[in-house]
Amino acid sequence: MANITLKNICKTYPNGAEAVKDFNLDIKDKEFIIFVGPSGCGKSTTLRMIAGLEDITAGELTIDGKVMNDVEPKDRDIAMVFQNYALYPHMTVFDNMAFALKLRKVPADVIKEKVEHAAKVLNLTEYLQRKPKALSGGQRQRVAMGRAIVREPKVFLMDEPLSNLDAKLRVQMRTEISKLHDDLGATIIYVTHDQTEAMTLGTRIVVMKDGVAQQIDTPQNLYNKPCNQFVAGFIGSPQMNFIDAVIKKVGDKVYASIDGGKTDLLIPAAKAKTLIEKGYEGKTVVFGIRPEDINDSQMFIETAQECKFDAKINVYELLGAEVFLYFDYAGAKVTARVDPRTTARTGDTVTFAFDMEKSHFFDKETEMTITN
Amino acid sequence: MDIKTDIKQTLEELNNATGITFSMDTDMSEEETLEKLKLLLNRYKGMTNSKDDFYIKLFEGKLNETEIADGTRKFHLSDVGYKTVFMLDFKDTYTDMDITIITSLFYPSPVDVVRVDDRTLCVIQYSQLKPSRKNTESTAYEMLDMIETQSMNPVRISYDEAFENYEEAPDIYKHLQLIRKVGQIFCSDKYVYGYYQMGLEKILYLTDTDILTDYCFENMPDADFNELDTETINTIKTFLESDLSIAETARKLYLHRNTLVYRLDKFQKDTGLDVRKFQDAFKCHMGFLINKLM
């Protein structure tokens, strides 16, 4: 069991820099929590405070109800895996995994049992007698994880463990970590700046920026219902398109007027109601739309006559299963993700239509969502 | 030499060796007193006559050429090749486990671990070829990660270039002492400090604070870096680190270009610094550093 609670956690360095501000999170047993955000957002600092490697300036950290603020790192029953998976070069895989247990005077038969179990979980059994130099990068990273597993901690803390691996290996290891979480049934807190890693691994994701948790939610909710413009832009690749729009009411219908009134986009009833009720009529808001919600198919355009527009394609990018079309529209750089069978090419003027059911609206000043 | 002079000289030698000023108040005979003093001095010399003691004295510049030569011979220290010193500052007392982890990480390459005090270790790595800066940095990070994951003991590591002659050791040690202070002031969120990585920070640390205050007053009269919020600080710092590129900064911060431009404009309005221009960007960088120092 490992329920972790972070209550009003703050971290201020001696030079006055505030790394983490009023961070609150309840982590349930066996959850796979991801801290994600750009460089310097405080995600690693938060992880290090949980580990005890950084002092907590204010707030309370509890593990299974016990306050941990002043408990030594080694007594917190946690294990860490970092990106620099340094191994003892002269030791075999078995000895590398066993070393920390030997230093803690764990009996030899217990060590053997734990190492063999970890090796089995990590598919390292046949490599136990090999030295690190005879292993691939992915295998070495698995040995580093094995060292954490043999300690049978309550919580695993992983700080960008895959960032030193090449892209192909990272994808492979991502799957293995996910399987590892299922096999071990352990609580894992994982730090990454890679939103794909976050989306594929986490049961819940904490999106951080400037030391503040912006949104804590499931991957699906973060994608579909971002709480602010930052989360909307951070989650998803290519990122969500943002265009300034003025909310306009004509009769019963509400429009997002774009490009100085050149295009009026009909807003679906539920979203329109919220915008009007919250007093945005006549005001400028930020209209957000994901690349896959911009369509160039004739069938869609015919059904969305009040959401269509023309644009000249600047760049055509074929990725095999999909095509990215880049163009300028209403003063913004816009990306559309379309079917690879599209006939659009660089230099063509193409008619597109927004899927307004999937549209997002954000307050221009606060950048908070209006309609989600 | 009479016995009184002998006692006086021995006492002086003891004072010099230990750094403690002893005085005598005893009922013992002069012969007994001299015997006890000599015993004490020899015990102290024996206790400190270790490799650790040799290195500490070497680092502190207390050894002359002959003593260095004697020490390297006595402790079988290699006179050929390069030595790299890493200074490890533990938040709490280090343990034998930490030392075992370090020696095991370097094995079979030769390495010495010197106990400077109960929270500081110096690791001396010997190599035939001069290690590159990149390799030295990577070694420091490996030690950091290994100690933090294996013994879970928070540590910060300072390092400098490798040196060839033991006579260079005191300068290297001074560099490490300086850079650990500079690192903890300017980069308190980092755990590894390379001496050659923080040039401007070192200059500022060694500059009189009045001069720095004057610099800020003369060049940035409207800027109060204490009043800036975290979002603004992160935005401006990322812009400076991105070579003043709006596109790169917007990408790194997941911001719309217009939002970034708005923030830069607001920063200019608040501080008088247009960081899109090199001169103002440099002043701003100085301002951030001086603010951390003061």
Short mmCIF file of C-alpha atoms in Angstrom, two decimals, chain B residues 12-13 27 31 35 52 63-64 76 79 88 93 123 137 146 160 163 168 177 190 194 207 235 245 250 288:
data_model
loop_
_atom_site.label_atom_id
_atom_site.label_comp_id
_atom_site.label_asym_id
_atom_site.label_seq_id
_atom_site.Cartn_x
_atom_site.Cartn_y
_atom_site.Cartn_z
CA GLU B 12 55.47 24.62 20.54
CA GLU B 13 55.68 21.79 18.05
CA ASP B 27 52.48 18.28 39.36
CA GLU B 31 61.11 14.39 32.77
CA GLU B 35 57.79 12.20 28.00
CA ASP B 52 43.89 11.59 3.69
CA LEU B 63 53.33 21.05 1.65
CA ASN B 64 56.56 22.08 -0.03
CA HIS B 76 52.59 5.09 -4.03
CA ASP B 79 53.38 10.86 -10.81
CA LEU B 88 31.30 15.91 -2.95
CA THR B 93 27.06 13.04 6.97
CA VAL B 123 37.42 11.88 -5.05
CA GLU B 137 30.92 16.16 -16.34
CA MET B 146 24.51 6.45 -8.21
CA ASP B 160 37.51 21.15 -12.36
CA PHE B 163 45.86 18.34 -13.67
CA GLU B 168 48.75 22.30 -9.11
CA GLN B 177 35.84 25.67 -2.93
CA LYS B 190 21.50 22.15 -9.93
CA GLY B 194 31.91 22.62 -13.31
CA THR B 207 33.12 41.68 -7.25
CA THR B 235 9.59 33.64 -19.92
CA SER B 245 14.59 33.86 -30.66
CA ALA B 250 7.40 30.22 -27.92
CA PHE B 288 19.00 38.28 -12.72
#
